[in-house]
């Protein structure tokens, strides 16, 4: 199919029920469908939106185009959960159905206010010359999950930004409401974060200018800003496009980054930090557009799109694409390091636990698990001063696997998906490397769900995420080394949600 502009903008009602049912059946029968991650029932999934807690449920929406693996006319699909693990699909949440979002209900956020959930999102509207006019729009969701849009925009495009003005996060801070919005400066054509303040959320959003959080140039655009507070410290998560790799090394087409501050003054546009180093949120391949929020109890949670813009994935040929990461709880160490951990209820999915121990050392290739199934968790501690390869999803011929190359002497981990099944996105490399403490053990918590792998390193000090698409028969875990390797851990199969 040739995805023309006209086809991408075709109203949902004009597609017909049979077309959608056929697409849903295709995704449901995919060899790469996921068991315990949110994936689209059909078509494209991208940014997580409206991640929030309301009316006794956790809510997350995702950007959806249900008719193909392309960026067409976007809507929001609604998911809810009691435990941040088991998700119920409530279907279409925000439909692009009026003047200000007629070309797409784009990304945004949500916040409980009183007995309703307030939603703020970006409406994409184009004129007869196909010029984009971005609007920051509002809506209210009631306890029956009915959503009513506000009739007029909350914020229109100011003169000092270009049409690239999107992804609002609405927060309450010090008894005021603030919106932080990804933007491109109209004069400098560089990436910024705009700040607006309001007392009533219905009108009178005051433009406070940009948030100054770094002295570095953030490229030509910043998408998906999220500001959360951990132990009263502000943590800013964002996606710069076109950022110089000397500022923060990255190999993905676009990175997902963060900065940890000491304090923030949104009225003055100041993000104060003794160390304004821009860091990668994930050291793997596919994390982008992450959205974080502070729950009513103050804890910070994060969920990510595990896909990247402008990249073709093997499931595109099956007319579906991408998924969301599992939810991660955020914390800070005493030294101010960001920690990302699986939520505790992920353990409820485990069954058939298998202890793994090799205390006497081994060499060459040793199978840890001969038949993993397609969904599992592996906790493994590798002793200090060892080198080798952990093969995930290995086949019987030992020539295909998702490799994790470890060196606990020099302190490095390399995730290699170059020979893990179907090859894709090779123009951005097939390996990602991260550094850990030298001459020290490495603790790994590895989650595999058919076509996604999420690795938590040393209690969540680092994470590495990868989409990969194994061939049939890749169902074992092994360690390969030319010298002794000592390890201990546990393997569990994982239930579907």
Short mmCIF file of C-alpha atoms in Angstrom, two decimals:
data_model
loop_
_atom_site.label_atom_id
_atom_site.label_comp_id
_atom_site.label_asym_id
_atom_site.label_seq_id
_atom_site.Cartn_x
_atom_site.Cartn_y
_atom_site.Cartn_z
CA UNK A 1 0.00 0.00 0.00
CA UNK A 2 1.24 3.48 -0.83
CA UNK A 3 0.56 5.69 2.16
CA UNK A 4 -0.42 8.95 0.50
CA UNK A 5 -1.32 12.03 2.49
CA UNK A 6 -4.96 11.55 1.54
CA UNK A 7 -4.95 7.96 2.81
CA UNK A 8 -3.25 8.87 6.10
CA UNK A 9 -5.88 11.56 6.71
CA UNK A 10 -8.85 9.36 5.82
CA UNK A 11 -11.48 9.57 8.59
CA UNK A 12 -11.73 6.50 10.80
CA UNK A 13 -15.41 5.97 9.92
CA UNK A 14 -14.55 5.67 6.22
CA UNK A 15 -12.33 2.62 6.69
CA UNK A 16 -15.06 0.13 7.50
CA UNK A 17 -15.36 -2.39 10.32
CA UNK A 18 -14.06 -5.36 8.32
CA UNK A 19 -10.80 -3.59 7.50
CA UNK A 20 -10.14 -2.95 11.17
CA UNK A 21 -11.09 -6.49 12.19
CA UNK A 22 -8.73 -7.94 9.57
CA UNK A 23 -5.89 -5.74 10.81
CA UNK A 24 -6.55 -6.75 14.41
CA UNK A 25 -6.50 -10.42 13.47
CA UNK A 26 -3.18 -9.93 11.68
CA UNK A 27 -1.58 -8.36 14.76
CA UNK A 28 -3.05 -11.02 17.06
CA UNK A 29 -1.55 -13.82 14.96
CA UNK A 30 1.91 -12.23 14.67
CA UNK A 31 4.93 -14.32 15.64
CA UNK A 32 6.18 -11.23 17.47
CA UNK A 33 3.09 -10.32 19.51
CA UNK A 34 3.76 -9.48 23.15
CA UNK A 35 2.48 -11.14 26.30
CA UNK A 36 3.09 -8.69 29.14
CA UNK A 37 3.67 -5.37 27.40
CA UNK A 38 1.09 -2.99 25.95
CA UNK A 39 1.00 -3.37 22.16
CA UNK A 40 -1.46 -2.03 19.60
CA UNK A 41 -4.45 -4.15 18.66
CA UNK A 42 -3.64 -2.99 15.13
CA UNK A 43 -1.61 -0.34 13.35
CA UNK A 44 0.80 2.06 14.99
CA UNK A 45 1.46 2.72 18.66
CA UNK A 46 3.81 5.51 19.67
CA UNK A 47 4.03 8.03 22.53
CA UNK A 48 2.51 7.15 25.92
CA UNK A 49 0.10 9.89 26.97
CA UNK A 50 -1.94 10.86 30.01
CA UNK A 51 -0.03 8.62 32.43
CA UNK A 52 -1.86 9.25 35.70
CA UNK A 53 -3.75 7.90 38.71
CA UNK A 54 -7.48 8.58 38.94
CA UNK A 55 -10.61 7.01 40.44
CA UNK A 56 -8.77 3.99 41.85
CA UNK A 57 -6.97 3.12 38.61
CA UNK A 58 -3.69 3.83 36.90
CA UNK A 59 -4.34 5.22 33.44
CA UNK A 60 -2.19 5.45 30.37
CA UNK A 61 -3.18 6.33 26.84
CA UNK A 62 -1.06 5.82 23.77
CA UNK A 63 -0.83 7.54 20.42
CA UNK A 64 -2.69 5.33 18.00
CA UNK A 65 -3.17 5.04 14.28
CA UNK A 66 -5.07 1.75 13.97
CA UNK A 67 -5.04 1.36 10.17
CA UNK A 68 -1.35 0.82 9.47
CA UNK A 69 2.22 1.04 10.78
CA UNK A 70 2.53 4.71 9.76
CA UNK A 71 1.98 8.13 11.27
CA UNK A 72 -1.53 8.82 10.07
CA UNK A 73 -4.51 10.52 11.72
CA UNK A 74 -3.65 10.08 15.42
CA UNK A 75 -6.01 9.32 18.27
CA UNK A 76 -5.52 8.28 21.90
CA UNK A 77 -6.19 4.68 22.95
CA UNK A 78 -7.07 4.24 26.64
CA UNK A 79 -5.63 1.60 29.01
CA UNK A 80 -6.19 1.27 32.76
CA UNK A 81 -4.76 -0.91 35.52
CA UNK A 82 -5.12 -1.67 39.21
CA UNK A 83 -1.46 -2.69 39.64
CA UNK A 84 0.63 -1.08 36.84
CA UNK A 85 1.10 -4.55 35.29
CA UNK A 86 -2.27 -5.95 34.19
CA UNK A 87 -3.81 -3.51 31.71
CA UNK A 88 -7.41 -3.35 30.51
CA UNK A 89 -8.01 -1.93 27.03
CA UNK A 90 -10.84 0.63 27.07
CA UNK A 91 -10.45 1.50 23.39
CA UNK A 92 -10.62 4.92 21.78
CA UNK A 93 -10.13 7.71 24.28
CA UNK A 94 -9.52 10.90 22.30
CA UNK A 95 -10.80 11.10 18.75
CA UNK A 96 -9.50 13.77 16.30
CA UNK A 97 -12.96 15.12 15.63
CA UNK A 98 -13.06 18.92 15.77
CA UNK A 99 -11.40 21.93 14.20
CA UNK A 100 -8.43 22.19 16.54
CA UNK A 101 -7.30 18.54 16.30
CA UNK A 102 -8.70 17.59 12.89
CA UNK A 103 -5.28 16.34 11.70
CA UNK A 104 -4.50 14.44 14.87
CA UNK A 105 -4.93 14.31 18.65
CA UNK A 106 -1.23 14.44 19.47
CA UNK A 107 0.67 13.86 22.70
CA UNK A 108 -0.15 15.23 26.12
CA UNK A 109 -0.66 14.45 29.79
CA UNK A 110 -3.27 14.17 32.53
CA UNK A 111 -3.75 15.22 36.16
CA UNK A 112 -6.53 14.50 38.64
CA UNK A 113 -8.25 17.72 39.68
CA UNK A 114 -11.18 17.39 42.05
CA UNK A 115 -13.30 14.43 41.04
CA UNK A 116 -12.24 14.47 37.38
CA UNK A 117 -9.16 13.82 35.29
CA UNK A 118 -7.92 16.86 33.39
CA UNK A 119 -6.28 16.10 30.05
CA UNK A 120 -4.05 18.51 28.18
CA UNK A 121 -2.91 17.57 24.71
CA UNK A 122 -1.59 18.89 21.43
CA UNK A 123 -4.09 19.32 18.63
CA UNK A 124 -2.63 19.12 15.14
CA UNK A 125 -4.57 21.22 12.66
CA UNK A 126 -3.47 22.10 9.15
CA UNK A 127 -4.87 24.73 6.79
CA UNK A 128 -5.59 24.46 3.06
CA UNK A 129 -1.88 25.01 2.32
CA UNK A 130 -0.94 22.18 4.69
CA UNK A 131 0.62 24.61 7.17
CA UNK A 132 0.45 23.23 10.71
CA UNK A 133 -1.25 25.22 13.45
CA UNK A 134 -0.52 23.59 16.84
CA UNK A 135 -3.00 24.06 19.67
CA UNK A 136 -2.70 23.02 23.29
CA UNK A 137 -6.14 21.67 24.10
CA UNK A 138 -8.01 20.56 27.20
CA UNK A 139 -10.54 17.89 28.13
CA UNK A 140 -12.16 16.43 31.24
CA UNK A 141 -12.68 12.72 31.92
CA UNK A 142 -15.29 11.65 34.47
CA UNK A 143 -15.49 8.53 36.65
CA UNK A 144 -17.23 6.65 33.83
CA UNK A 145 -14.27 7.36 31.53
CA UNK A 146 -16.32 9.74 29.40
CA UNK A 147 -14.17 12.47 27.91
CA UNK A 148 -15.49 15.93 27.07
CA UNK A 149 -13.25 18.32 25.19
CA UNK A 150 -13.07 22.02 25.94
CA UNK A 151 -14.43 23.98 22.98
CA UNK A 152 -11.54 26.43 22.63
CA UNK A 153 -7.73 26.06 22.82
CA UNK A 154 -5.98 26.69 26.11
CA UNK A 155 -2.80 27.92 24.41
CA UNK A 156 -2.20 28.95 20.80
CA UNK A 157 1.17 29.18 19.07
CA UNK A 158 3.10 32.22 20.32
CA UNK A 159 5.19 34.30 17.93
CA UNK A 160 8.51 33.24 19.41
CA UNK A 161 8.14 29.54 18.55
CA UNK A 162 7.68 27.72 15.26
CA UNK A 163 4.90 25.28 14.41
CA UNK A 164 6.92 22.69 16.37
CA UNK A 165 5.17 23.32 19.67
CA UNK A 166 3.76 20.19 21.29
CA UNK A 167 3.60 17.50 23.99
CA UNK A 168 2.33 19.51 26.99
CA UNK A 169 2.81 18.16 30.51
CA UNK A 170 0.36 19.58 33.04
CA UNK A 171 1.53 19.60 36.68
CA UNK A 172 0.59 21.25 39.94
CA UNK A 173 3.54 22.82 41.74
CA UNK A 174 3.35 25.03 44.83
CA UNK A 175 -0.42 25.51 44.43
CA UNK A 176 -0.15 26.70 40.82
CA UNK A 177 -0.79 24.83 37.58
CA UNK A 178 1.99 24.76 35.02
CA UNK A 179 2.28 23.41 31.51
CA UNK A 180 5.71 22.58 30.13
CA UNK A 181 5.74 22.18 26.37
CA UNK A 182 8.30 21.02 23.81
CA UNK A 183 9.20 23.78 21.40
CA UNK A 184 11.46 25.11 18.68
CA UNK A 185 12.54 28.74 18.98
CA UNK A 186 11.49 30.77 15.94
CA UNK A 187 14.67 32.85 15.79
CA UNK A 188 17.40 30.41 16.76
CA UNK A 189 15.62 27.31 15.38
CA UNK A 190 16.81 25.36 18.41
CA UNK A 191 15.06 23.10 20.89
CA UNK A 192 13.48 24.65 23.98
CA UNK A 193 10.96 23.90 26.73
CA UNK A 194 8.21 26.50 27.12
CA UNK A 195 6.52 27.18 30.48
CA UNK A 196 2.97 28.40 31.04
CA UNK A 197 1.13 29.10 34.29
CA UNK A 198 -2.59 29.11 35.07
CA UNK A 199 -4.79 29.38 38.11
CA UNK A 200 -7.96 27.85 36.64
CA UNK A 201 -6.82 25.69 33.68
CA UNK A 202 -9.63 27.10 31.53
CA UNK A 203 -8.18 30.44 30.42
CA UNK A 204 -5.43 32.92 31.18
CA UNK A 205 -2.44 30.67 30.60
CA UNK A 206 0.48 33.01 31.13
CA UNK A 207 3.60 32.57 29.00
CA UNK A 208 6.64 32.47 31.34
CA UNK A 209 9.19 31.96 28.58
CA UNK A 210 11.63 29.06 28.41
CA UNK A 211 12.98 26.76 31.11
CA UNK A 212 16.76 27.18 31.35
CA UNK A 213 18.11 23.79 32.39
CA UNK A 214 21.39 23.56 30.49
CA UNK A 215 23.93 25.84 28.84
CA UNK A 216 24.27 23.38 25.96
CA UNK A 217 22.46 23.57 22.64
CA UNK A 218 19.76 20.91 22.55
CA UNK A 219 19.56 20.57 18.78
CA UNK A 220 16.67 21.75 16.64
CA UNK A 221 13.73 20.49 18.73
CA UNK A 222 12.82 19.13 22.17
CA UNK A 223 9.94 16.67 22.38
CA UNK A 224 8.07 15.05 25.27
CA UNK A 225 9.29 16.96 28.36
CA UNK A 226 8.39 15.45 31.75
CA UNK A 227 9.23 17.09 35.07
CA UNK A 228 8.98 14.94 38.20
CA UNK A 229 10.18 15.31 41.77
CA UNK A 230 12.11 12.62 43.63
CA UNK A 231 12.99 13.36 47.26
CA UNK A 232 12.13 16.99 46.47
CA UNK A 233 14.73 17.09 43.69
CA UNK A 234 13.50 17.94 40.19
CA UNK A 235 14.25 15.45 37.43
CA UNK A 236 13.68 16.65 33.87
CA UNK A 237 13.19 13.99 31.19
CA UNK A 238 13.09 15.04 27.53
CA UNK A 239 13.87 14.07 23.93
CA UNK A 240 16.21 16.41 22.04
CA UNK A 241 16.38 16.06 18.28
CA UNK A 242 19.62 16.92 16.51
CA UNK A 243 21.68 17.34 19.69
CA UNK A 244 25.46 17.28 19.25
CA UNK A 245 26.77 13.87 20.28
CA UNK A 246 29.67 15.51 22.10
CA UNK A 247 27.16 16.79 24.67
CA UNK A 248 25.89 13.29 25.44
CA UNK A 249 27.04 10.37 23.30
CA UNK A 250 24.25 8.44 21.62
CA UNK A 251 23.82 6.16 18.61
CA UNK A 252 20.04 6.13 18.18
CA UNK A 253 18.46 8.44 15.65
CA UNK A 254 17.22 10.53 18.61
CA UNK A 255 18.05 10.07 22.29
CA UNK A 256 15.87 10.18 25.39
CA UNK A 257 17.73 12.16 28.08
CA UNK A 258 17.44 13.51 31.60
CA UNK A 259 18.98 16.08 33.94
CA UNK A 260 18.81 15.94 37.76
CA UNK A 261 18.45 19.28 39.52
CA UNK A 262 18.73 20.64 43.03
CA UNK A 263 15.72 22.95 42.73
CA UNK A 264 13.43 24.50 40.14
CA UNK A 265 11.73 27.89 39.94
CA UNK A 266 9.19 27.61 37.16
CA UNK A 267 8.06 31.23 37.53
CA UNK A 268 11.60 32.38 36.79
CA UNK A 269 12.34 29.60 34.30
CA UNK A 270 15.30 28.36 36.34
CA UNK A 271 16.34 24.74 36.80
CA UNK A 272 19.21 24.87 39.27
CA UNK A 273 21.70 22.03 39.40
CA UNK A 274 25.24 21.61 40.67
CA UNK A 275 25.70 19.10 37.85
CA UNK A 276 23.78 19.86 34.65
CA UNK A 277 25.19 16.87 32.79
CA UNK A 278 22.75 15.58 30.19
CA UNK A 279 22.52 11.78 30.50
CA UNK A 280 20.88 8.98 28.53
CA UNK A 281 17.75 7.58 30.12
CA UNK A 282 18.38 4.20 28.51
CA UNK A 283 21.61 2.78 27.06
CA UNK A 284 19.91 0.49 24.54
CA UNK A 285 18.24 0.89 21.18
CA UNK A 286 14.57 1.78 21.33
CA UNK A 287 13.45 3.95 24.25
CA UNK A 288 11.84 7.26 23.28
CA UNK A 289 9.06 9.69 24.26
CA UNK A 290 9.12 8.53 27.90
CA UNK A 291 6.46 10.01 30.14
CA UNK A 292 6.83 10.26 33.92
CA UNK A 293 4.56 11.57 36.64
CA UNK A 294 4.31 11.79 40.42
CA UNK A 295 1.59 9.57 41.88
CA UNK A 296 -0.60 10.82 44.76
CA UNK A 297 1.81 9.23 47.26
CA UNK A 298 4.72 11.17 45.73
CA UNK A 299 6.40 8.22 44.00
CA UNK A 300 7.61 8.81 40.47
CA UNK A 301 6.77 6.36 37.69
CA UNK A 302 7.86 6.21 34.08
CA UNK A 303 6.69 4.46 30.90
CA UNK A 304 8.25 4.70 27.44
CA UNK A 305 7.52 4.16 23.80
CA UNK A 306 9.81 1.34 22.72
CA UNK A 307 10.22 2.37 19.15
CA UNK A 308 11.90 5.25 17.38
CA UNK A 309 10.68 7.80 14.85
CA UNK A 310 11.64 7.31 11.20
CA UNK A 311 12.79 3.68 11.70
CA UNK A 312 11.28 0.69 9.92
CA UNK A 313 10.63 -2.39 12.09
CA UNK A 314 9.98 -5.94 10.86
CA UNK A 315 6.36 -5.90 12.06
CA UNK A 316 5.62 -3.01 9.69
CA UNK A 317 5.03 -5.72 7.08
CA UNK A 318 2.33 -7.14 9.36
CA UNK A 319 0.62 -3.73 9.61
CA UNK A 320 1.41 -3.14 13.29
CA UNK A 321 4.32 -1.47 15.04
CA UNK A 322 5.81 -0.80 18.46
CA UNK A 323 4.87 -1.25 22.10
CA UNK A 324 5.21 0.43 25.49
CA UNK A 325 7.86 -0.48 28.04
CA UNK A 326 6.94 -1.92 31.38
CA UNK A 327 6.34 0.70 34.07
CA UNK A 328 9.41 1.67 36.06
CA UNK A 329 9.60 3.24 39.52
CA UNK A 330 12.14 6.06 39.75
CA UNK A 331 14.31 6.87 42.75
CA UNK A 332 17.63 8.54 43.58
CA UNK A 333 20.61 7.09 45.42
CA UNK A 334 22.31 8.96 48.24
CA UNK A 335 24.84 10.08 45.61
CA UNK A 336 22.10 11.51 43.43
CA UNK A 337 22.09 8.76 40.78
CA UNK A 338 18.84 7.99 38.99
CA UNK A 339 17.51 4.49 39.63
CA UNK A 340 14.91 2.79 37.42
CA UNK A 341 13.36 -0.40 38.78
CA UNK A 342 10.50 -2.68 37.73
CA UNK A 343 7.41 -2.09 39.83
CA UNK A 344 7.06 -4.74 42.55
CA UNK A 345 3.91 -6.21 41.04
CA UNK A 346 5.89 -7.41 38.00
CA UNK A 347 6.87 -10.32 40.28
CA UNK A 348 3.23 -11.46 40.25
CA UNK A 349 3.72 -12.65 36.66
CA UNK A 350 6.45 -15.14 37.60
CA UNK A 351 5.99 -18.91 37.67
CA UNK A 352 8.10 -22.08 37.48
CA UNK A 353 11.17 -20.52 39.12
CA UNK A 354 14.44 -22.30 38.34
CA UNK A 355 17.58 -21.65 40.48
CA UNK A 356 20.80 -21.16 38.48
CA UNK A 357 24.22 -21.64 40.06
CA UNK A 358 27.73 -22.14 38.74
CA UNK A 359 30.18 -21.62 41.58
CA UNK A 360 33.08 -23.76 40.32
CA UNK A 361 33.60 -22.00 37.03
CA UNK A 362 33.05 -23.12 33.44
CA UNK A 363 34.43 -22.50 29.98
CA UNK A 364 33.20 -22.49 26.39
CA UNK A 365 29.36 -22.60 26.11
CA UNK A 366 27.07 -23.77 28.87
CA UNK A 367 23.28 -23.81 28.63
CA UNK A 368 21.50 -22.19 31.55
CA UNK A 369 17.97 -22.82 30.27
CA UNK A 370 17.24 -25.07 27.30
CA UNK A 371 13.63 -24.06 26.65
CA UNK A 372 12.77 -20.56 27.79
CA UNK A 373 9.45 -20.11 26.05
CA UNK A 374 8.86 -16.62 24.70
CA UNK A 375 8.23 -14.75 27.98
CA UNK A 376 10.58 -14.81 30.93
CA UNK A 377 12.61 -12.98 33.57
CA UNK A 378 16.21 -13.84 34.37
CA UNK A 379 18.00 -12.55 37.45
CA UNK A 380 21.72 -13.23 37.27
CA UNK A 381 24.77 -12.09 39.22
CA UNK A 382 28.13 -12.40 37.45
CA UNK A 383 31.19 -12.37 39.71
CA UNK A 384 33.94 -9.76 39.41
CA UNK A 385 36.89 -10.10 37.01
CA UNK A 386 35.13 -12.24 34.41
CA UNK A 387 34.62 -11.97 30.67
CA UNK A 388 32.10 -13.71 28.44
CA UNK A 389 28.84 -13.57 26.54
CA UNK A 390 25.36 -14.12 27.88
CA UNK A 391 23.31 -15.48 24.99
CA UNK A 392 19.60 -14.70 25.18
CA UNK A 393 17.20 -16.32 22.72
CA UNK A 394 19.93 -18.60 21.35
CA UNK A 395 19.21 -21.17 18.67
CA UNK A 396 20.44 -24.76 18.62
CA UNK A 397 23.21 -24.04 16.12
CA UNK A 398 24.75 -21.34 18.33
CA UNK A 399 24.75 -18.88 15.44
CA UNK A 400 21.83 -16.66 16.43
CA UNK A 401 21.15 -14.95 19.75
CA UNK A 402 20.70 -11.62 21.42
CA UNK A 403 24.13 -11.17 22.98
CA UNK A 404 25.11 -9.41 26.17
CA UNK A 405 28.90 -9.21 26.18
CA UNK A 406 30.21 -8.67 29.72
CA UNK A 407 33.58 -7.67 31.11
CA UNK A 408 33.44 -7.31 34.88
CA UNK A 409 37.15 -6.59 34.99
CA UNK A 410 37.07 -3.50 32.75
CA UNK A 411 33.48 -2.72 33.66
CA UNK A 412 31.53 -2.83 30.40
CA UNK A 413 28.38 -4.36 28.95
CA UNK A 414 27.61 -4.52 25.24
CA UNK A 415 24.17 -5.43 23.91
CA UNK A 416 24.46 -6.85 20.40
CA UNK A 417 21.33 -7.55 18.34
CA UNK A 418 23.16 -7.86 15.02
CA UNK A 419 22.51 -11.59 14.78
CA UNK A 420 19.41 -11.92 16.94
CA UNK A 421 16.95 -12.72 14.15
CA UNK A 422 15.56 -10.34 11.54
CA UNK A 423 18.02 -7.51 10.92
CA UNK A 424 16.78 -3.90 10.88
CA UNK A 425 17.93 -0.32 11.53
CA UNK A 426 21.54 -1.26 10.81
CA UNK A 427 22.34 2.31 9.72
CA UNK A 428 22.37 3.16 13.44
CA UNK A 429 24.54 0.21 14.42
CA UNK A 430 23.73 -3.13 16.00
CA UNK A 431 25.62 -2.73 19.28
CA UNK A 432 25.20 -0.53 22.34
CA UNK A 433 27.78 -0.36 25.16
CA UNK A 434 27.48 0.99 28.69
CA UNK A 435 30.05 1.27 31.47
CA UNK A 436 29.70 -0.14 34.98
CA UNK A 437 32.06 -0.36 37.98
CA UNK A 438 35.37 -2.10 37.25
CA UNK A 439 36.46 -5.23 39.14
CA UNK A 440 33.01 -5.64 40.59
CA UNK A 441 30.12 -8.09 40.18
CA UNK A 442 27.31 -7.21 37.79
CA UNK A 443 23.70 -7.78 38.78
CA UNK A 444 21.34 -8.26 35.85
CA UNK A 445 17.55 -8.37 35.80
CA UNK A 446 16.55 -9.35 32.26
CA UNK A 447 12.99 -9.34 30.93
CA UNK A 448 12.22 -10.92 27.57
CA UNK A 449 8.76 -10.72 26.05
CA UNK A 450 9.03 -12.35 22.62
CA UNK A 451 10.27 -9.30 20.66
CA UNK A 452 11.40 -6.91 23.39
CA UNK A 453 14.22 -7.20 25.94
CA UNK A 454 14.55 -4.89 28.95
CA UNK A 455 17.70 -5.17 31.06
CA UNK A 456 18.10 -3.58 34.50
CA UNK A 457 21.74 -3.35 35.58
CA UNK A 458 23.00 -3.18 39.18
CA UNK A 459 19.63 -2.49 40.74
CA UNK A 460 18.51 -0.10 38.01
CA UNK A 461 21.51 2.24 37.84
CA UNK A 462 21.50 1.57 34.11
CA UNK A 463 18.93 0.12 31.73
CA UNK A 464 19.28 -1.27 28.21
CA UNK A 465 16.20 -1.85 26.05
CA UNK A 466 16.00 -3.48 22.64
CA UNK A 467 13.35 -4.59 20.20
CA UNK A 468 14.51 -7.71 18.40
CA UNK A 469 12.74 -10.24 16.21
CA UNK A 470 13.98 -13.82 16.71
CA UNK A 471 13.56 -16.65 14.24
CA UNK A 472 11.81 -19.87 15.22
CA UNK A 473 13.91 -22.11 17.43
CA UNK A 474 15.66 -19.33 19.40
CA UNK A 475 14.56 -20.58 22.83
CA UNK A 476 17.60 -21.07 25.07
CA UNK A 477 19.90 -19.09 27.36
CA UNK A 478 23.63 -19.83 27.54
CA UNK A 479 26.94 -18.39 28.74
CA UNK A 480 30.02 -18.49 26.56
CA UNK A 481 33.54 -17.84 27.80
CA UNK A 482 37.14 -18.86 27.25
CA UNK A 483 37.76 -18.92 30.98
CA UNK A 484 35.94 -19.68 34.23
CA UNK A 485 32.66 -17.85 34.74
CA UNK A 486 30.86 -17.95 38.06
CA UNK A 487 27.23 -16.93 38.30
CA UNK A 488 24.09 -17.41 40.35
CA UNK A 489 20.50 -16.40 39.82
CA UNK A 490 16.94 -17.44 39.05
CA UNK A 491 14.92 -17.93 35.88
CA UNK A 492 11.13 -17.55 35.77
CA UNK A 493 8.62 -17.92 33.00
CA UNK A 494 6.18 -15.00 32.85
CA UNK A 495 2.41 -14.97 32.47
CA UNK A 496 0.63 -12.84 29.90
CA UNK A 497 -1.50 -9.90 30.95
#
